[in-house]
mmCIF file of C-alpha atoms in Angstrom:
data_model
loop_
_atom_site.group_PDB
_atom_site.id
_atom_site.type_symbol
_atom_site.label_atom_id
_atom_site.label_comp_id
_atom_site.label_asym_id
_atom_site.label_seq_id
_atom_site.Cartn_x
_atom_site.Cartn_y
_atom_site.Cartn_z
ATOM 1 C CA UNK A 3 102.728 168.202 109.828
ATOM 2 C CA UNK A 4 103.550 170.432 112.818
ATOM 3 C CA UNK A 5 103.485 169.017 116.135
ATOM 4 C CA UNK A 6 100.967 170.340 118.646
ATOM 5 C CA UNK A 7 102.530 171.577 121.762
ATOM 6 C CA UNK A 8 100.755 169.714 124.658
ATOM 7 C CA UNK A 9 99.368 171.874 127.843
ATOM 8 C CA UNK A 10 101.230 171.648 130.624
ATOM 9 C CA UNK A 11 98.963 170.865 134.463
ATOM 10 C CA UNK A 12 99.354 174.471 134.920
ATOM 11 C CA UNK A 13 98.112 175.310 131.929
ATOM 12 C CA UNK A 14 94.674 173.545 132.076
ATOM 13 C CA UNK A 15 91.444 175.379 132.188
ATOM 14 C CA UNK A 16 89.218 173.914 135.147
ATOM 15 C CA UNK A 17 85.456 172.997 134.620
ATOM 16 C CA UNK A 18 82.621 172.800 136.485
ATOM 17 C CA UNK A 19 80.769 169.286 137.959
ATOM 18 C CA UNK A 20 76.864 168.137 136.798
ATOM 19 C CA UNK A 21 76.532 169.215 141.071
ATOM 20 C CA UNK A 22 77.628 172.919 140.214
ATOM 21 C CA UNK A 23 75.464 172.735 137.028
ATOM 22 C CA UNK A 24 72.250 171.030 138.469
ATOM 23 C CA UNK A 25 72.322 173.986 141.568
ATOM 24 C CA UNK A 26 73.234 176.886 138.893
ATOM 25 C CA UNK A 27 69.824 175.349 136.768
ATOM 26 C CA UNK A 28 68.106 175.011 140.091
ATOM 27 C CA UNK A 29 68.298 178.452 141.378
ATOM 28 C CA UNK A 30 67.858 180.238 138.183
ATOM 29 C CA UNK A 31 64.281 177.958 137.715
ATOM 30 C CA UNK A 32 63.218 179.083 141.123
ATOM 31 C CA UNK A 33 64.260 182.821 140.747
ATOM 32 C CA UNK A 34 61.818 182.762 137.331
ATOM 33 C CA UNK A 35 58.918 181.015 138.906
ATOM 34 C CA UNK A 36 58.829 183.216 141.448
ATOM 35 C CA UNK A 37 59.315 186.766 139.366
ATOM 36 C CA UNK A 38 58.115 184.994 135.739
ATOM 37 C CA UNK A 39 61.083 186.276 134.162
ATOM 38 C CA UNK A 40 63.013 184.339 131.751
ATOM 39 C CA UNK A 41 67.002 183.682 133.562
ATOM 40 C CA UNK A 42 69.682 184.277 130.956
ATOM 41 C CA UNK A 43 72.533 183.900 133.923
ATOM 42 C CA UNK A 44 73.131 183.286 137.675
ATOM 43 C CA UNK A 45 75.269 183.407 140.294
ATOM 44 C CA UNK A 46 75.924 180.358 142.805
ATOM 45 C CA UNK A 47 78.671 179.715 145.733
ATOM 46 C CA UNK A 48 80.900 176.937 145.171
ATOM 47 C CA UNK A 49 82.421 174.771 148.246
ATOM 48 C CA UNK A 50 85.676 175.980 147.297
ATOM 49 C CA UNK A 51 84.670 179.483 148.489
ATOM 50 C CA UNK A 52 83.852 181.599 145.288
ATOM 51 C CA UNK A 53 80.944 182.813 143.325
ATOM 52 C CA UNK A 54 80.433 181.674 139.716
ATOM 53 C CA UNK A 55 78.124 183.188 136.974
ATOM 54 C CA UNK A 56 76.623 180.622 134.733
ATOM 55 C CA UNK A 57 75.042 180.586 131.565
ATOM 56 C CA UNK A 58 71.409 179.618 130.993
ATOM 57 C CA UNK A 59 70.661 178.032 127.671
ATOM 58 C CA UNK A 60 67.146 177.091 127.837
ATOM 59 C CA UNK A 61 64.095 178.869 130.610
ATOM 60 C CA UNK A 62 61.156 177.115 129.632
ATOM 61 C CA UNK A 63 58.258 179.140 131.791
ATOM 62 C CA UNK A 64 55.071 177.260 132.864
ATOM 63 C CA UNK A 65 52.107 178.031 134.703
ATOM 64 C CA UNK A 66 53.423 176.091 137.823
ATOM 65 C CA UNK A 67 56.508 175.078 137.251
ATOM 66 C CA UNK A 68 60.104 176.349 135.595
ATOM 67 C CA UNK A 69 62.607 174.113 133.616
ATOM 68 C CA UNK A 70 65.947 175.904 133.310
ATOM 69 C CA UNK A 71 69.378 174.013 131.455
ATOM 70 C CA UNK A 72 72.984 174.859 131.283
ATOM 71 C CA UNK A 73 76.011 172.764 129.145
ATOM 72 C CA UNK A 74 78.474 171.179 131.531
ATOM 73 C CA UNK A 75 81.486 172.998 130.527
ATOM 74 C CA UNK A 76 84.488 170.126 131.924
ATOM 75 C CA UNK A 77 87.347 172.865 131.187
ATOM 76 C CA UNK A 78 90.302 170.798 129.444
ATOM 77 C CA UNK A 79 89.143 167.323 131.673
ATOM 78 C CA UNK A 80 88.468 164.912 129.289
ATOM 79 C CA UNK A 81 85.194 164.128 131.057
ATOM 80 C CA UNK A 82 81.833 161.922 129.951
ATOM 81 C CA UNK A 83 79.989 164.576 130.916
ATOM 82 C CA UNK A 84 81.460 167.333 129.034
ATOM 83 C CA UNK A 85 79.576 169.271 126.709
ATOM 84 C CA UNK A 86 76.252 167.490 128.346
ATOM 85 C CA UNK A 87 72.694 169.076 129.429
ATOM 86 C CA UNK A 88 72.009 169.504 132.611
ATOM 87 C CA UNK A 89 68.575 170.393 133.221
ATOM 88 C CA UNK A 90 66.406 171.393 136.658
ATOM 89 C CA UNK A 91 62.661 171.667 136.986
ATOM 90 C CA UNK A 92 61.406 173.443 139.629
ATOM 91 C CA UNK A 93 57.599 173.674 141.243
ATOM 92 C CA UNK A 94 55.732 174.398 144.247
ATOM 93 C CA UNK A 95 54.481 171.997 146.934
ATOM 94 C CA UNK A 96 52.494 173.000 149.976
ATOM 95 C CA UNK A 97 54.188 171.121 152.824
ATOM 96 C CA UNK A 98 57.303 173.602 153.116
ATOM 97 C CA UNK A 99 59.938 170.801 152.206
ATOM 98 C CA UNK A 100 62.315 171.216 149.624
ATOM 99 C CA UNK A 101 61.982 167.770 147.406
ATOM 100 C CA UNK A 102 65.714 166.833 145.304
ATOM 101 C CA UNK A 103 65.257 164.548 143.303
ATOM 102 C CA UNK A 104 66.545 162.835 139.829
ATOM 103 C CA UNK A 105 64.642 162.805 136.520
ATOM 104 C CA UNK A 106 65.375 161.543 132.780
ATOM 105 C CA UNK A 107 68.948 160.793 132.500
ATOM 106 C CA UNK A 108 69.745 160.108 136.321
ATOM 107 C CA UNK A 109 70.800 157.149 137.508
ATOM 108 C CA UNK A 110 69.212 155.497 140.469
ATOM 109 C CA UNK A 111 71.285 153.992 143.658
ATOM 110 C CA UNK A 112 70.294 150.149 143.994
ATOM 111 C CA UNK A 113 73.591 148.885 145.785
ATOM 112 C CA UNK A 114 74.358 149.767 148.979
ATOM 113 C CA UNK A 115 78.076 151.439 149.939
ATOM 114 C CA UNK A 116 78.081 154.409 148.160
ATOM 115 C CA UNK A 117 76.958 158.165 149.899
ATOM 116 C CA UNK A 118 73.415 157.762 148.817
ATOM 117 C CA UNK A 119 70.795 155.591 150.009
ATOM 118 C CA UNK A 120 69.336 152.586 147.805
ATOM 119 C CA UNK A 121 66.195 153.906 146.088
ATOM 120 C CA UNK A 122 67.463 157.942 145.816
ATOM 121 C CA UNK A 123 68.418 159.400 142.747
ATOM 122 C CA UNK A 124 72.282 159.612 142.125
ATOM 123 C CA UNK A 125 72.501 162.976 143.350
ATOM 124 C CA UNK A 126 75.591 163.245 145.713
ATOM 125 C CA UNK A 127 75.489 164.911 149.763
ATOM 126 C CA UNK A 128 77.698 167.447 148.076
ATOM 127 C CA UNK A 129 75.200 168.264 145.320
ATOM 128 C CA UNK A 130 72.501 168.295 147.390
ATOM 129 C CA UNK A 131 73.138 170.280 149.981
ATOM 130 C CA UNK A 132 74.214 173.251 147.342
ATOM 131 C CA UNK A 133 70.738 172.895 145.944
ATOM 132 C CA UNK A 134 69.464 172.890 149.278
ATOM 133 C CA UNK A 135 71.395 175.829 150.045
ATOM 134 C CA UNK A 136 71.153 177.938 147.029
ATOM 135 C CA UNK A 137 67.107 177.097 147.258
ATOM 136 C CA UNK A 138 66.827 178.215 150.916
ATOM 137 C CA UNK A 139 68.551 181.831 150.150
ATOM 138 C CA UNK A 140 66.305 182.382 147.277
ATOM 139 C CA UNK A 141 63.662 181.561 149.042
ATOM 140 C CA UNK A 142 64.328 183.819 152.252
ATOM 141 C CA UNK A 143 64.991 186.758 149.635
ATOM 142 C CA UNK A 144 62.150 186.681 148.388
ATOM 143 C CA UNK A 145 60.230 186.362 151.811
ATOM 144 C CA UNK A 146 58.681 183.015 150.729
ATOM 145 C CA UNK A 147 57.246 180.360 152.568
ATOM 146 C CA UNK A 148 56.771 177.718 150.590
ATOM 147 C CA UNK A 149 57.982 174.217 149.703
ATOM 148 C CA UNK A 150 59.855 173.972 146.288
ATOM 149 C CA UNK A 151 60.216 170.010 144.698
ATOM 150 C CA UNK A 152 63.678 170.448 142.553
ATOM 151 C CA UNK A 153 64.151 167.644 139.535
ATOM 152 C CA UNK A 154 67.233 167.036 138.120
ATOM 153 C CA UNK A 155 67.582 166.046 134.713
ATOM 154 C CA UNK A 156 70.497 164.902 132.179
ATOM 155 C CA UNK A 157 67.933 164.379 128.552
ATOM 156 C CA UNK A 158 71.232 161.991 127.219
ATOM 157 C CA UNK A 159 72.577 160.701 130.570
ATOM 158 C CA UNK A 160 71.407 157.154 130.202
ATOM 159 C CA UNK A 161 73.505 157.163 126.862
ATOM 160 C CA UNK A 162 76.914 159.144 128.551
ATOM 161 C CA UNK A 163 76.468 156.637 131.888
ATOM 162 C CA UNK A 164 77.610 153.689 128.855
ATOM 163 C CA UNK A 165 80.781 155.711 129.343
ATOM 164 C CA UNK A 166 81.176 155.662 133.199
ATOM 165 C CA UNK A 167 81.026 152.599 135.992
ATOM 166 C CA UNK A 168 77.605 153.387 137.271
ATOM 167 C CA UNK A 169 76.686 150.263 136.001
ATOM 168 C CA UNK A 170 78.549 147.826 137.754
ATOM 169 C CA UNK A 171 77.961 150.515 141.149
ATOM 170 C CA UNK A 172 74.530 149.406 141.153
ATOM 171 C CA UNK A 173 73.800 153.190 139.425
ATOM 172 C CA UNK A 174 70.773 152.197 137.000
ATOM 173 C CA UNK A 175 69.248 154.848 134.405
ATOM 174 C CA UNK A 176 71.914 157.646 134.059
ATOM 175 C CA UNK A 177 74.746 159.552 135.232
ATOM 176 C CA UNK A 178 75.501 160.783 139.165
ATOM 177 C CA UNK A 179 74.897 164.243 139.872
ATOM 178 C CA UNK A 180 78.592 164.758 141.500
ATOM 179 C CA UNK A 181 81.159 167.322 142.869
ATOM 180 C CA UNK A 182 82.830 168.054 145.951
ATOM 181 C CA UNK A 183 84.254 171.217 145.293
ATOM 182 C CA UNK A 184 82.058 172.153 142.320
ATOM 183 C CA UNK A 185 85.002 172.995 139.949
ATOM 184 C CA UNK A 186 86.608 169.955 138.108
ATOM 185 C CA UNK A 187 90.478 169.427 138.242
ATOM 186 C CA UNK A 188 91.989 168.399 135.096
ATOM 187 C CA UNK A 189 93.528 165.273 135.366
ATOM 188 C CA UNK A 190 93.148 165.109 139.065
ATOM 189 C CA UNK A 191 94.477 162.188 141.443
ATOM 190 C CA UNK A 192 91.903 163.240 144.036
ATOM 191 C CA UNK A 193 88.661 162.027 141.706
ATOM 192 C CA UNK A 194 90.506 158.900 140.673
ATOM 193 C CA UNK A 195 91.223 157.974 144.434
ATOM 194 C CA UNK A 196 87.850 159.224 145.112
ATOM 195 C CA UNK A 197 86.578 156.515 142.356
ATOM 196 C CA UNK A 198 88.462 153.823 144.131
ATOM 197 C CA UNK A 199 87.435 154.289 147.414
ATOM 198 C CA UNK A 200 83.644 154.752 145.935
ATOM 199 C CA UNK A 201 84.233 150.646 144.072
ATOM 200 C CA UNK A 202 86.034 149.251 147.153
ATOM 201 C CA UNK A 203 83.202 150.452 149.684
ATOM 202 C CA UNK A 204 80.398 149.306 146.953
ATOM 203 C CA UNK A 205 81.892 145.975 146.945
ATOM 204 C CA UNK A 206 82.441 145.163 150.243
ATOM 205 C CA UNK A 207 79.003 146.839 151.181
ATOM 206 C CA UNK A 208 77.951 143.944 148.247
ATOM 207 C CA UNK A 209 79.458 141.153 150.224
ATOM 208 C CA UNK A 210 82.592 140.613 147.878
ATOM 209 C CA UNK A 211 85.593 139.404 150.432
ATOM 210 C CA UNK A 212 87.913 138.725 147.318
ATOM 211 C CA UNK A 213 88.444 141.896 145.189
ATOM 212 C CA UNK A 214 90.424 142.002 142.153
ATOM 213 C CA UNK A 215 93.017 145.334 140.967
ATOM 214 C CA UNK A 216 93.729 145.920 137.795
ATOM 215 C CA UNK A 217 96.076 148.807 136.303
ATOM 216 C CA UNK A 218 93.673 149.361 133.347
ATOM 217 C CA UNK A 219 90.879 148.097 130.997
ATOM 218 C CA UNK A 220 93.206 145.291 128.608
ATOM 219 C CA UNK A 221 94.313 143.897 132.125
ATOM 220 C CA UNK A 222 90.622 143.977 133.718
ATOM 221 C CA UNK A 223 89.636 141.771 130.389
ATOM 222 C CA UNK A 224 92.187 139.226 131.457
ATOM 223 C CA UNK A 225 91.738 139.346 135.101
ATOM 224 C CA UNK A 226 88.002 138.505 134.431
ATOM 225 C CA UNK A 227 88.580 135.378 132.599
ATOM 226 C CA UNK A 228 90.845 134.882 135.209
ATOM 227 C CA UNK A 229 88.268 134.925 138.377
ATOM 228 C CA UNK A 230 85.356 134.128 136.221
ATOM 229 C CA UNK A 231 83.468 133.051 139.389
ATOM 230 C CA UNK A 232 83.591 136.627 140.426
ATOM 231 C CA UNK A 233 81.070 139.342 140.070
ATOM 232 C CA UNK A 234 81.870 142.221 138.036
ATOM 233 C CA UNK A 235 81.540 144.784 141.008
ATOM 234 C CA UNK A 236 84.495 143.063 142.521
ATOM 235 C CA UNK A 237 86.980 144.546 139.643
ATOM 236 C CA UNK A 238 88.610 147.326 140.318
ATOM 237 C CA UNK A 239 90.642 149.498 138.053
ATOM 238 C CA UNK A 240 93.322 151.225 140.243
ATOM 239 C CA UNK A 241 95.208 152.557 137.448
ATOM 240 C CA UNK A 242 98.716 153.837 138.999
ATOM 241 C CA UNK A 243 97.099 154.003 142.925
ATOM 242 C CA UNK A 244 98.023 150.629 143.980
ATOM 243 C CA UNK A 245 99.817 151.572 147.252
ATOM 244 C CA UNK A 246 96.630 153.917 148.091
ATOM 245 C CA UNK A 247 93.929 151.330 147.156
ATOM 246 C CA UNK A 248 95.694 148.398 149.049
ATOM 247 C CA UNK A 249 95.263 150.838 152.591
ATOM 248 C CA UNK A 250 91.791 151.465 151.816
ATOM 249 C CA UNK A 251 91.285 147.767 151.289
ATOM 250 C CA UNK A 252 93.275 147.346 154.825
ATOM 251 C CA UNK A 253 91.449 149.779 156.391
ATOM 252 C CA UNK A 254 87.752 148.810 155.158
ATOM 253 C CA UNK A 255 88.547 144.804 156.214
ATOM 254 C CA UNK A 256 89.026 143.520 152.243
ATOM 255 C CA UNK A 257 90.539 140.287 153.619
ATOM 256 C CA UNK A 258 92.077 139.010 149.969
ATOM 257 C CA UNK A 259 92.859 140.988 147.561
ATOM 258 C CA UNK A 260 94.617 139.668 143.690
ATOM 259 C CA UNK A 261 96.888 142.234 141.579
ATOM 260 C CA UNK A 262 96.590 141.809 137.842
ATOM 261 C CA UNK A 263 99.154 143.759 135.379
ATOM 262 C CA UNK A 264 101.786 143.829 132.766
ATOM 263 C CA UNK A 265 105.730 143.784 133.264
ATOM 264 C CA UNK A 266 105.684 147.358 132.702
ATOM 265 C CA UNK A 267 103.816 148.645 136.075
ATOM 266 C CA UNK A 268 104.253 145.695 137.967
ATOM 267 C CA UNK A 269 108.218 145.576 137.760
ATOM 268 C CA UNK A 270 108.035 148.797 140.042
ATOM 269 C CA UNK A 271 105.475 147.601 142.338
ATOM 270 C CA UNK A 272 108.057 144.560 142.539
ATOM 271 C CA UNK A 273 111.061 146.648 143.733
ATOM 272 C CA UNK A 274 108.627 148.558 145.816
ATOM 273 C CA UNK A 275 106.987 151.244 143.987
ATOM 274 C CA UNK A 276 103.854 152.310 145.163
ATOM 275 C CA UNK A 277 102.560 154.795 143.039
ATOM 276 C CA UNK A 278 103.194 152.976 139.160
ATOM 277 C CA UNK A 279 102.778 156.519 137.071
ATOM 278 C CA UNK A 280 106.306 157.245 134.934
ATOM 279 C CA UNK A 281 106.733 160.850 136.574
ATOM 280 C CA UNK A 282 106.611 158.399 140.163
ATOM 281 C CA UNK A 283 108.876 155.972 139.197
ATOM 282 C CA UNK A 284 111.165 154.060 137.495
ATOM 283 C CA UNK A 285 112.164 151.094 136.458
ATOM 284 C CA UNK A 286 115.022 149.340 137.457
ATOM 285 C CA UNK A 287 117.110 147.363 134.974
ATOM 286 C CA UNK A 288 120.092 146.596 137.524
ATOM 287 C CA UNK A 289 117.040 144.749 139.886
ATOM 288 C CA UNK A 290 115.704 142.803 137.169
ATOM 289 C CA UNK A 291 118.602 141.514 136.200
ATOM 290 C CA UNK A 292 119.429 140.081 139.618
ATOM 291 C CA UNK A 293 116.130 138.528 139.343
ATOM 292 C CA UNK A 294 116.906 136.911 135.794
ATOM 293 C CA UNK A 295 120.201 135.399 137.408
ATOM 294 C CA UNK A 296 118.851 134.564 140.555
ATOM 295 C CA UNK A 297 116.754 132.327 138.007
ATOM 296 C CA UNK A 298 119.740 130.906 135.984
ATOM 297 C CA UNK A 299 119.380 133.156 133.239
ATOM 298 C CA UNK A 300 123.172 133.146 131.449
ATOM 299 C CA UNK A 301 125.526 136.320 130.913
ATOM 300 C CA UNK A 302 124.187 137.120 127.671
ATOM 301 C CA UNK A 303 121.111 137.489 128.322
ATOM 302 C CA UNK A 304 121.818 139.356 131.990
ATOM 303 C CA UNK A 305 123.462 141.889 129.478
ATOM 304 C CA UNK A 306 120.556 142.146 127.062
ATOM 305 C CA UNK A 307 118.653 142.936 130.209
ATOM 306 C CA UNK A 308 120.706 146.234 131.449
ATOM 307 C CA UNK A 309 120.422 147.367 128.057
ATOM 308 C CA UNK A 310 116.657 147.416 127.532
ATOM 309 C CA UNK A 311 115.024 150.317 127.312
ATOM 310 C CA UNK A 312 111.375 148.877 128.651
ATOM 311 C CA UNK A 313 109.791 146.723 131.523
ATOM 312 C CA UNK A 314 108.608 144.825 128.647
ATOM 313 C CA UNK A 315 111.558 144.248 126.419
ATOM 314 C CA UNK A 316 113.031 142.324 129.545
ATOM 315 C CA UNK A 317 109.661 140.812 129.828
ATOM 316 C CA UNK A 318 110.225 139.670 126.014
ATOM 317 C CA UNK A 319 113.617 138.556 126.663
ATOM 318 C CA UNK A 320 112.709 136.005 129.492
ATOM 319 C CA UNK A 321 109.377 135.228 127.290
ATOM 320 C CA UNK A 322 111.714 133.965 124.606
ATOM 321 C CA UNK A 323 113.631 131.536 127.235
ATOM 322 C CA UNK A 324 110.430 129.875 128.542
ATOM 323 C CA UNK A 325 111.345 131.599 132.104
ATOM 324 C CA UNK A 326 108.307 131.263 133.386
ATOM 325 C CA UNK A 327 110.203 131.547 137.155
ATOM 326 C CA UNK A 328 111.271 135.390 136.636
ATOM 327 C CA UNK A 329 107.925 136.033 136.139
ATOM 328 C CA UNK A 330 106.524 134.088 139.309
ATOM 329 C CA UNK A 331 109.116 136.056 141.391
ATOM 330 C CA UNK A 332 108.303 139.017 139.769
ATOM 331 C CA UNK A 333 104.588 138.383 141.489
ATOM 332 C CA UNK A 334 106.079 137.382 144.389
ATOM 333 C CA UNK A 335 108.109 140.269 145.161
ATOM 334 C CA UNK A 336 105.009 142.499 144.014
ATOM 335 C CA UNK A 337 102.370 140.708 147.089
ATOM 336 C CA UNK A 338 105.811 140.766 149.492
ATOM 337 C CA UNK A 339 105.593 144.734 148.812
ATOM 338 C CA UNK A 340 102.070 145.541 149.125
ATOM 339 C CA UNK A 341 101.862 143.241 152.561
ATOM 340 C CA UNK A 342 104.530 145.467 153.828
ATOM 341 C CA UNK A 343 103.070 148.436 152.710
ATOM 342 C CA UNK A 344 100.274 147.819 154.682
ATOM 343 C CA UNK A 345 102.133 146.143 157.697
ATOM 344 C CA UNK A 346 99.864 142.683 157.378
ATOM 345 C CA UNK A 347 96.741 141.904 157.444
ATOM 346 C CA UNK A 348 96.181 141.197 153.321
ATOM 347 C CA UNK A 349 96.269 137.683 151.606
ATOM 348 C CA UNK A 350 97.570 139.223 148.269
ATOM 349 C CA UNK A 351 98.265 137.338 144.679
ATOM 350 C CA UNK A 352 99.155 138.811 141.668
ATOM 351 C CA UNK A 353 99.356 137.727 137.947
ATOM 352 C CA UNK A 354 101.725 139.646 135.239
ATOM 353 C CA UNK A 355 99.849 139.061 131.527
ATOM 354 C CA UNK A 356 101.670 139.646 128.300
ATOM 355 C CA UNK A 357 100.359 142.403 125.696
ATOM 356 C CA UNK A 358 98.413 139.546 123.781
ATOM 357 C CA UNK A 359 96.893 137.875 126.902
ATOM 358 C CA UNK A 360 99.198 135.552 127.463
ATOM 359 C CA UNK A 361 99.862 135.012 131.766
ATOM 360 C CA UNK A 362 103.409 135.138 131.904
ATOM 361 C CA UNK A 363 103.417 134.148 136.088
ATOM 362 C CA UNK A 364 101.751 134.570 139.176
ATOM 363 C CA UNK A 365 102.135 134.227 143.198
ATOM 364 C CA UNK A 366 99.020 133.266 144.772
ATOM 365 C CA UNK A 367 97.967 133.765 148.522
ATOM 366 C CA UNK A 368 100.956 135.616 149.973
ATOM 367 C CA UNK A 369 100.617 136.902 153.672
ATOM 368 C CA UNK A 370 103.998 137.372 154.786
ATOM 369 C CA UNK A 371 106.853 139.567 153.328
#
């Protein structure tokens, strides 16, 4: 079989965000109730500063109201949403206002700390304002006084939001209605940062004073039976971002914060790594061998060490000798490195799990490096 070339970053094809579909649907329902012409395309501004033609699927025309729909195209992002239906019904009202809000398929906001108030539909300040925005100009086109209510609709967001963490953000019902620029990067750092900053705020806006890090889903299973007294909106996945989500936590007042990983990620956040992707950094062999003999490991093994080729093959290796100390300084070193990362001001632990499940070693309640 021939092996598929993968795209390179460059390469990628950029998509567009549910905000930049929901305003596209918007202003193409409002341009047909008003000249009761069926909208095959339309033209919106992005925040990024261009124009962008999209494709209407569906114009359903009603005496008093206009549902239009367009398919979220996510470029090359491997995105819930991609492929979805976004959908916005538009109608008169008499007062002048212009009325967002979120129908089937939207979630609803019932935690505080995120953009939106408790009660709204999930439809982001970003979102929101294009509708606004796109809604006004048609509207002043056209000469119109008038107020136009603007619904938002996803028919199988409740299903896709299964996918997402609305759930534990308090987001009940369906997907958020998101986008800051209105294109979607492929792969980009900024969304996942944005994600983090978006669970850390929710928490502490939920009270939670401990909050728990995780480098993916297998760890998040074991850091939950770990802190079982803790409620699920106080687990964060930080994939590769640790440096950036411990100065958030810092900056927000997150008083204690515990670390939970595998050898692999956590050796560099030992050695002081802040940023745990492979193109970031590297592990060091030569600095986990010191640690190995610095616990007594003998010369044989010290060599078996240098010559691994993974975090985890060392991780193996001390495993096998019932080392359980490599592994506790191992944790140590990784809360000495995020306290100084920060300069103070975090009471950080951290626990390094094997593939299986099994916790290897820990460091709890560090505040000094």
């Amino acid at each position: 079989m021939q092996k598929t070339k993968r795209k390179s970053t460059s390469e990628l094809r950029e998509g567009y965000t549910t905000g930049s579909c929901a305003t596209a649907c918007a202003k193409a329902a409002l341009i047909a109730l008003i000249t009761k012409q069926v909208q095959k395309r339309v033209m919106i501004h992005l925040p990024i500063g261009k124009d962008v033609e999209f494709l209407i699927e569906d114009c359903n025309m009603g005496d008093f109201e206009v549902m239009c729909s367009t398919i979220k195209d996510g470029g090359d992002d491997p995105d819930a949403t991609h492929g979805a239906i976004i959908q916005a019904t538009v109608s008169w009202r008499e007062d002048g206002e212009i009325f967002i809000d979120g129908g089937k398929g939207v979630g609803r906001v019932t935690k505080p700390g995120l953009p939106i108030k408790v009660g709204l539909a999930a439809i982001n300040p970003v979102p929101r304002k294009m509708i606004q925005t796109e809604i006004e100009n048609v509207l002043k086109h056209f000469e119109i006084e008038k107020g136009v209510n603007v619904i938002i609709s996803v028919p199988d967001g409740e299903e896709i939001a299964k996918k997402t963490l609305n759930s534990r953000l308090g987001i009940i019902g369906g997907i958020s209605i998101l986008g800051t620029r209105g294109t979607v990067v492929p792969f980009s750092n900024a969304a996942y940062m944005a994600s983090i900053v978006q669970a850390i705020s929710v928490a502490k806006a939920s009270g939670c004073e401990h909050l728990v890090f995780t480098t993916g889903g297998r760890s998040e299973k074991f850091a939950m039976s770990m802190f079982s007294d803790l409620p699920e909106v106080a687990f964060i996945e930080m994939g590769d971002f640790v440096g950036f989500a411990m100065k958030h936590c810092k900056k927000i007042g997150i008083p204690k914060v515990s670390l939970v990983g595998m050898m692999g990620k956590f050796s560099k956040l030992a050695r002081g790594s802040m940023m745990l992707h492979s193109k970031g950094s590297q592990v060091s062999f030569e600095f986990l061998a010191s640690i190995a003999k610095e616990c007594g490991a003998a010369n044989e093994s010290i060599v078996k060490i240098l010559q691994a080729n993974t975090a985890n093959e060392v991780g193996e290796i001390m495993r096998e000798l019932g080392c359980k100390t490599f592994f506790d300084k191992i944790s140590e070193h990784c809360c000495k490195e995020v306290i100084k990362h920060v300069e103070g001001g975090l009471i950080v632990s951290t626990a390094i799990y094997s593939m299986n499940g099994e916790l290897l070693g820990k460091a709890e309640n560090i505040d000094a490096y």
